[in-house]
Structures are given as C-alpha cells and as structure tokens.
Coordinates of C-alpha atoms and ligand atoms in Angstrom, one line a residue:
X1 CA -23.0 6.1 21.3
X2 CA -22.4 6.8 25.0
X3 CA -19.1 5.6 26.9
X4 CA -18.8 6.4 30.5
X5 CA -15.8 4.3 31.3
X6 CA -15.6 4.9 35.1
X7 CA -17.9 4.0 37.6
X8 CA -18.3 1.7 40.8
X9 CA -20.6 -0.3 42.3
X10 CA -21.1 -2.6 45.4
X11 CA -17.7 -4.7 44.6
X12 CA -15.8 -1.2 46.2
X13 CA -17.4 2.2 47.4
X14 CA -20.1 2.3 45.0
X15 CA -24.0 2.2 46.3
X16 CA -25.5 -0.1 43.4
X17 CA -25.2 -3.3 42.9
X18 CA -23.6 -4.4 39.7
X19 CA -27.1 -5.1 38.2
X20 CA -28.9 -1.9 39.4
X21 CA -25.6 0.2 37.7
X22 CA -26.4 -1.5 34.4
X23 CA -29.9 -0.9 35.0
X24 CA -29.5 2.6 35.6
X25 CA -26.8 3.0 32.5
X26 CA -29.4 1.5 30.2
X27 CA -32.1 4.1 31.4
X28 CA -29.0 6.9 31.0
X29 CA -28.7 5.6 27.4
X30 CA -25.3 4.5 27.8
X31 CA -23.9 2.3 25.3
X32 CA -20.5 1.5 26.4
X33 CA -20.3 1.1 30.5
X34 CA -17.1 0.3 31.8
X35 CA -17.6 -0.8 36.0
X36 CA -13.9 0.1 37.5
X37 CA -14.1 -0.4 40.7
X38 CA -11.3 0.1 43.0
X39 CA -8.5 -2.6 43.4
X40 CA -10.8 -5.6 42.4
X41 CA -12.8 -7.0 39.2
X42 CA -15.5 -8.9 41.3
X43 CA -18.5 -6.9 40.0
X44 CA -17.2 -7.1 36.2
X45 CA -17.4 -11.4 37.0
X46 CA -20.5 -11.1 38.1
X47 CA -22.1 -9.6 35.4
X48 CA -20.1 -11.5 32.7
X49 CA -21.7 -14.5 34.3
X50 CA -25.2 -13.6 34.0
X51 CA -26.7 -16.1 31.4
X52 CA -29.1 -13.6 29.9
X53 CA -27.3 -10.5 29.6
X54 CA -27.9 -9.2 26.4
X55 CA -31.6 -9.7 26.6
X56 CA -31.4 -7.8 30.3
X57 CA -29.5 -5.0 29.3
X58 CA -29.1 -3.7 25.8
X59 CA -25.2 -2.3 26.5
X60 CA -21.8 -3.3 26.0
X61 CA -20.3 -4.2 29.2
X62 CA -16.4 -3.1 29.1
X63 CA -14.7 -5.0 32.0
X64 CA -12.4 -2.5 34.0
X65 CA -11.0 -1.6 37.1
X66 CA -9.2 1.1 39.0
X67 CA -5.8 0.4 40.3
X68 CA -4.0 2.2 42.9
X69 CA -0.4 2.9 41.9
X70 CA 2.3 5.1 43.4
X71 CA 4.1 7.6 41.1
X72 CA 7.1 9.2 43.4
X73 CA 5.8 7.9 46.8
X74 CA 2.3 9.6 45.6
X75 CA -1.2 7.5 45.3
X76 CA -2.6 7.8 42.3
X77 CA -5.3 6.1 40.2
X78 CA -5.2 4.1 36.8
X79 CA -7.9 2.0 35.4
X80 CA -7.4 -0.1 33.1
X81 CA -10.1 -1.0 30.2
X82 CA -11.3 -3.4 27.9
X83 CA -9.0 -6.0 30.3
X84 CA -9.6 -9.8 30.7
X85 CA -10.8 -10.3 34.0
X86 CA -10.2 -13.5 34.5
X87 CA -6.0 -13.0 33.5
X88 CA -3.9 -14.7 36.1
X89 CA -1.5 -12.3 36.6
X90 CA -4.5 -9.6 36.6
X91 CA -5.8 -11.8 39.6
X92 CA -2.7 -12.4 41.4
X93 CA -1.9 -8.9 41.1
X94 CA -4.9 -7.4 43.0
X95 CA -4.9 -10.6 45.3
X96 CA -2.1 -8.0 46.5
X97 CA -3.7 -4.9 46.3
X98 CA -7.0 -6.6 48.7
X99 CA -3.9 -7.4 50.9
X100 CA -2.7 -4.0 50.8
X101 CA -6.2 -2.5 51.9
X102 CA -6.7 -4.9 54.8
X103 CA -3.6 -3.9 56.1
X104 CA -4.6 -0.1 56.1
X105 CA -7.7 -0.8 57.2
X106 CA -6.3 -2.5 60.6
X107 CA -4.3 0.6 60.8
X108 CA -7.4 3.5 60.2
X109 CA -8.7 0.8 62.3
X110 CA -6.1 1.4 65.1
X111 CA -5.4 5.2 64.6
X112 CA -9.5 5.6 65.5
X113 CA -8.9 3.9 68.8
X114 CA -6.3 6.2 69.6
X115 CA -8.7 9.1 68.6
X116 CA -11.5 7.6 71.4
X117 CA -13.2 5.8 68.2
X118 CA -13.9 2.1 69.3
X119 CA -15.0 -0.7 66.6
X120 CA -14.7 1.0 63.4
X121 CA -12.7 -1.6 61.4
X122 CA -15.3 -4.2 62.3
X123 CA -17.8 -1.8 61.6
X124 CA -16.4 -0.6 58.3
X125 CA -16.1 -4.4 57.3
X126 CA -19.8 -5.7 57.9
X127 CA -20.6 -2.2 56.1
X128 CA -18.2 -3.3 53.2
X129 CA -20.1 -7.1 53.7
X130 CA -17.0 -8.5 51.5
X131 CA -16.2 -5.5 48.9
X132 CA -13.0 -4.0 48.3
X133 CA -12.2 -2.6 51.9
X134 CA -11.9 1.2 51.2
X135 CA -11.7 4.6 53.1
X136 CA -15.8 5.4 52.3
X137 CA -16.5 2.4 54.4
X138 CA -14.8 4.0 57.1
X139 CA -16.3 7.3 56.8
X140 CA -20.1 5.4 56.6
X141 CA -19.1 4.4 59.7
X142 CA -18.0 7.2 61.4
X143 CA -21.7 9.1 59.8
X144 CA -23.7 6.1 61.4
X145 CA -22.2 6.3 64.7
X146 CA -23.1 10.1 64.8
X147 CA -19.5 10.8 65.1
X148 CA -20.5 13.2 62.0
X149 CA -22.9 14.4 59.2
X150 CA -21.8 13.7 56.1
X151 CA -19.4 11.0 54.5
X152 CA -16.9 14.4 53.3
X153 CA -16.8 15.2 56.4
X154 CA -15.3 11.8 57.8
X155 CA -12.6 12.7 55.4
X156 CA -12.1 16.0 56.3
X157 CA -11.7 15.0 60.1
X158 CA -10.5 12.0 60.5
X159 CA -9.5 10.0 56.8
X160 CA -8.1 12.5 54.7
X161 CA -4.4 13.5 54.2
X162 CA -2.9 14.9 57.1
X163 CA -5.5 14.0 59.2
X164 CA -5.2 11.7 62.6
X165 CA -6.1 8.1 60.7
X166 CA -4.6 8.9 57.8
X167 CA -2.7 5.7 56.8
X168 CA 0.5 6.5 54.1
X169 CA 1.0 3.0 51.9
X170 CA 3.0 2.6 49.0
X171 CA 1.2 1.4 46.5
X172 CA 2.9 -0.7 43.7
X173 CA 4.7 1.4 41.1
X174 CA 2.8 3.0 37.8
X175 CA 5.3 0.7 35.8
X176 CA 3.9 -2.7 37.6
X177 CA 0.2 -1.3 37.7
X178 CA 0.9 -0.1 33.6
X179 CA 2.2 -3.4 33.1
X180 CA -0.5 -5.8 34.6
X181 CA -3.0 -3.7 32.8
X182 CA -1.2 -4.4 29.3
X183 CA -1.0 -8.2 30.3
X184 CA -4.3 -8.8 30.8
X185 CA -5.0 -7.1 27.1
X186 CA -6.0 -3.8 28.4
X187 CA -5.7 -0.1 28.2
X188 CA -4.0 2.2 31.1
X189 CA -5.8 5.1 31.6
X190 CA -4.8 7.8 34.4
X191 CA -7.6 8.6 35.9
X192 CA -9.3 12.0 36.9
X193 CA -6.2 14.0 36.9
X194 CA -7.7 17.0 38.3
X195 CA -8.9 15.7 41.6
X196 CA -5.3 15.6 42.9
X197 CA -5.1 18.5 43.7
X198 CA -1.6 19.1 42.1
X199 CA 0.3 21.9 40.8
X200 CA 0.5 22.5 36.9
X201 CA 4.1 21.1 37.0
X202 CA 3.9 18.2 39.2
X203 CA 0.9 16.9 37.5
X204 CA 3.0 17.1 34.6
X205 CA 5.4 15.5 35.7
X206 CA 3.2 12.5 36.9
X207 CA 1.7 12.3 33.3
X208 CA 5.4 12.1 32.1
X209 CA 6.2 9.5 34.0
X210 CA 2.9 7.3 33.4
X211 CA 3.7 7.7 29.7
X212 CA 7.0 6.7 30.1
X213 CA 6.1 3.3 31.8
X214 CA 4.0 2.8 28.6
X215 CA 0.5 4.5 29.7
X216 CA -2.1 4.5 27.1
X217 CA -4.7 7.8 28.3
X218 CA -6.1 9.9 30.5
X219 CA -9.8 10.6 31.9
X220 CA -10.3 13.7 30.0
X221 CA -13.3 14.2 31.5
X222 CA -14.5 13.1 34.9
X223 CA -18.1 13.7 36.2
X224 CA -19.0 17.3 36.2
X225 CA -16.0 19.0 35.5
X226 CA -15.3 23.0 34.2
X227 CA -14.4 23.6 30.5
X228 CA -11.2 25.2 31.4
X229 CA -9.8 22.0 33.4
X230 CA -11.0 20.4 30.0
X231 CA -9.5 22.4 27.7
X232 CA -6.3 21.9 29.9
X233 CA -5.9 18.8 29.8
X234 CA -6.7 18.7 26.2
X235 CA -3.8 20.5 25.6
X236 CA -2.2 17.8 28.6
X237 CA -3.0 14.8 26.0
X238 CA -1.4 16.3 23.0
X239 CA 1.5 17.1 24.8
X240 CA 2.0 13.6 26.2
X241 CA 0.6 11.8 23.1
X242 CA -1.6 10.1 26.0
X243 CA -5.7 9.0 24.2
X244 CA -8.8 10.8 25.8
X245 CA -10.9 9.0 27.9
X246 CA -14.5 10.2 30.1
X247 CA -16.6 8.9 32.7
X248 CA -18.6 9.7 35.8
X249 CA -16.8 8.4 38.6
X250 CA -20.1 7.3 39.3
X251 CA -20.5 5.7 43.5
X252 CA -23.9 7.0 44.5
X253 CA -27.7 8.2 42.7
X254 CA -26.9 11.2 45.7
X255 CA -24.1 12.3 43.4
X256 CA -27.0 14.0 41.1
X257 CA -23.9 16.4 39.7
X258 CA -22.6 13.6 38.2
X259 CA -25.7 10.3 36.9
X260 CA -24.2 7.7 35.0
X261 CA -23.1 8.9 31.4
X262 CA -24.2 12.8 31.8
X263 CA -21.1 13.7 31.5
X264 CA -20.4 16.3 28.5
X265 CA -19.0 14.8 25.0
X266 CA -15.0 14.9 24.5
X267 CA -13.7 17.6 22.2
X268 CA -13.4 16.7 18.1
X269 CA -10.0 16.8 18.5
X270 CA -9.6 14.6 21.5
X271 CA -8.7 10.8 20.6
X272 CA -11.1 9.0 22.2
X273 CA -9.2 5.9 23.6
X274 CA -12.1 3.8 21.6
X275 CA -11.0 4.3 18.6
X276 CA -7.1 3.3 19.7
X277 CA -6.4 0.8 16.8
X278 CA -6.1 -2.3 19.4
X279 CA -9.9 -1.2 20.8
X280 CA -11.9 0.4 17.9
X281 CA -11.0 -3.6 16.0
X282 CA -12.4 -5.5 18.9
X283 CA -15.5 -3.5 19.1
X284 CA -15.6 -3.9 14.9
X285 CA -15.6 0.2 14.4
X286 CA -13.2 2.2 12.8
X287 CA -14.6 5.8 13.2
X288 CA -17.4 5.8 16.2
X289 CA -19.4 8.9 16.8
X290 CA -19.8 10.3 20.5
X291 CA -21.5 12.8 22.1
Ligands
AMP301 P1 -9.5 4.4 49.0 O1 -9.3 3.9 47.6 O2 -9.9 3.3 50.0 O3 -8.3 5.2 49.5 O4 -10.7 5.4 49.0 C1 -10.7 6.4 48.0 C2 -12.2 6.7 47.7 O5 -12.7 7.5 48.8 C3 -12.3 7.6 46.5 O6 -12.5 6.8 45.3 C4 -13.6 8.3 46.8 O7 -14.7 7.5 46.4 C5 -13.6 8.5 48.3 N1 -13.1 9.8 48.7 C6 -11.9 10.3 48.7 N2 -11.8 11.5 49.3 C7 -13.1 11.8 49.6 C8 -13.7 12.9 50.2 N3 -13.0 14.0 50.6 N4 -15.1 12.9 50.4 C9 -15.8 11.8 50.1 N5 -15.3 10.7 49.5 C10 -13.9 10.7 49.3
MN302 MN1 -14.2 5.6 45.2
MN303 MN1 -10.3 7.5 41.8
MN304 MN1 -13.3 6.0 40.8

C-alpha cells in the first residue's frame, strides 16, 4: 500500500482539480490519498459525491484538510485525517478560518497598493475563482503581471515574513484546531515540521505543546526530504509519543521533486498513524504493509 496523506488541489493552492489529483494518484499507485487542502474540505465533498467513484478510481479517498493554527503567536499547520467532512462544528469552524483569509487578503491586498501594486486582491480572487483565498494566489498574480519570474520569488519580495505585504493574523489556538479535528472523528497531525524553519528547541517546544492539547502525529516525511531531517524527527516522535505520518505536500505536476506518493517509505520503527487503533479498525487492518 501507498499513503500520501497530504496534498492539495483546486479547493486551495493546488493546480489539479480534485478529479485530475485522483487521476494522477491512481497512475502514482497510490492506495490511500488523503486531499488536505488548506482551511477548507470543498474538494474532499466533491469527490465523495461522485456517484461512480470506485469504478473511476481504484483508491481509498481519506477526507482531510490542513488547518492553520497558532502555537505562541506562531502559524503553523495541522491537518487533520480520516475526518467527517460534513461535521457541523468541522464546518462552522473553517466558515471562520475562510473569514480569516479574506480579511488578510484585503490587507496583502492593501499593503500592495502602498507598494505601487494596483488590483491584486481582485486579481488574486478571479485567479482563486472561489478556492480557499491563499498567499500563492497572490504571488500568481504578481508573476502574471510581470512584476516577477517565479511564484518563490513573489514570496521572497513581497509575501513572505518580513516582507512589505506581509500580513501577521492570529490564527485559532493548536487546542481549538486539535479539538475540531477530534470532533469531527479525526486524527491531528502537525504537519511538515521541518519547513518552519525553526531551531531544534523551539520546534520542540511546538511539538510539546501540540501534544499537550491532545495531538495525535506528525508528517514524518514531507515531499523530498534528507534522511537526516528524517531520522530526526524519528527520534522527535518517540520523544513525544506523537504517530508517523508522510505525504507530498503535493500543489503542482511542476513540483517534479515531489509527484504524488514518491515520497520514500517511513522507517520500521516509525508508527504509521494508520495503524493507530481508532484508524487501522475503520480501514478493517490490523498490521498494513507500506513502502
Ligand atoms: P497561506 O496558507 O495562504 O498563508 O499560503 C501558504 C502556502 O503558500 C503554502 O502552503 C505554500 O503552498 C505556499 N508558499 C509558502 N511559502 C512559499 C514560498 N516561499 N514559495 C512558494 N510558495 C510558498
Ligand atoms: Mn499550499
Ligand atoms: Mn503547509
Ligand atoms: Mn500543504
């Protein structure tokens, strides 16, 4: 079996539609796909309301999504799997979070102006065409509008931290994003922990206090990633009892470093967050084999 239980599609920043990512993780040979995109569980809706789904796509479709939390005034990212979409509080609570982004987004939108950049938030929005609004719409269209090459560089100048439309929010608290997660029957998973670019201790102390508010994993593996960080945070997941999850982080077929479910297998002595007790008896396995 193949799990890659993080990836995004047209509902955020991702490229593919909902269909053409399951397409694509069928032709990967994934088993298990789990679509998190950011702040919203449109694209999971979609697909669970395709009449014909298993005869489409021979794959187990695990319905997720990727919360943005705040652990000590920091943004982070937890996404929550094997959830029930369609949980009320689960809706409510990223009725919120959509709230949250349109607000930023007005603001990029107004920190641009200031920097001689006219129309972006409308442009970013038709871009997004009703997706979860988010900071790669922005930088598409900033690399439209010639005002630079290349999406990372839209970050670099203008979107990322520090930077003049950089936009701070707080974003609800690990505990309420931990606990909407458990009510709608899933799994909290803190996701990519190397791409925060933290120290050794703070990280640890992040992971610390997601397990404290009840967290359930962590993305042991994310996309292409060095053995080192893996062994790491191996060691990370023992230490905080947290279960090992993986995935690509998949937005784009640019992001060739990184396809749908080519990431690398987790360690035998990683607990895959599968075979928690409250997972592995949904999906009628006890033991699974992974690559
Ligand atoms: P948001 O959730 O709206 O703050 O946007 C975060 C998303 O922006 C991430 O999930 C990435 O897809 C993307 N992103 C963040 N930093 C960069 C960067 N430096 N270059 C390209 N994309 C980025
Ligand atoms: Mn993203
Ligand atoms: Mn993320
Ligand atoms: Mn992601």
């Amino acid at each position: 079996m193949i799990f890659d239980l993080h990836t995004h599609s047209t509902a955020s920043d991702g490229l593919l539609s909902p269909e053409q990512l399951l397409d694509r993780a069928v032709d990967n040979g994934v088993s298990h796909l789990a679509l998190t995109d950011h702040d919203t569980v449109a694209g999971v809706e979609q697909l669970q309301n395709v009449a014909d789904f298993s005869s489409r796509w021979p794959i187990n479709l695990v319905p997720g999504v990727e919360i943005s939390a705040s652990i000590d005034g920091q943004p982070y990212h937890i996404v929550g799997l094997w959830l029930d979409p369609t949980a009320g509080v689960l809706k409510n609570f990223l009725v919120q979070q959509q709230n949250l982004r349109e607000q930023r987004g007005a603001m990029i939108g107004l920190k641009l102006e200031r920097a001689g950049i006219i129309g972006a938030l409308a442009g970013a929005k038709k871009i997004a065409a009703g997706a979860s609004l988010s900071r790669p719409h922005f930088a598409q269209y900033l690399v439209q509008e010639g005002h630079c090459d290349k999406l990372q560089q839209a970050f670099k100048r203008w979107l990322g931290q520090g930077k003049p439309a950089d936009v701070k929010i707080t974003w609800p608290s690990v505990s309420d994003v931990v606990s909407v997660i458990h009510d709608a029957g899933g799994l909290a998973v803190f996701a990519h922990p190397d791409k925060y670019g933290l120290t050794k201790t703070r990280l640890r102390k992040a992971l610390a206090a997601f397990k404290a508010v009840g967290g359930d994993g962590l993305e042991l593996i994310s996309g292409h990633q060095d053995k080192p960080v893996t062994d790491y945070l191996l060691r990370l997941s023992h230490t905080f009892e947290l279960a090992c999850s993986m995935g690509s982080d998949f937005h784009t077929p640019q992001q060739h470093w990184s396809d749908i479910g080519c990431h690398k297998a987790l360690p035998v002595t990683a607990i895959p967050v599968w075979q928690l007790p409250q997972i592995a008896g949904r999906l009628g396995v006890q033991r699974v084999e992974h690559r």
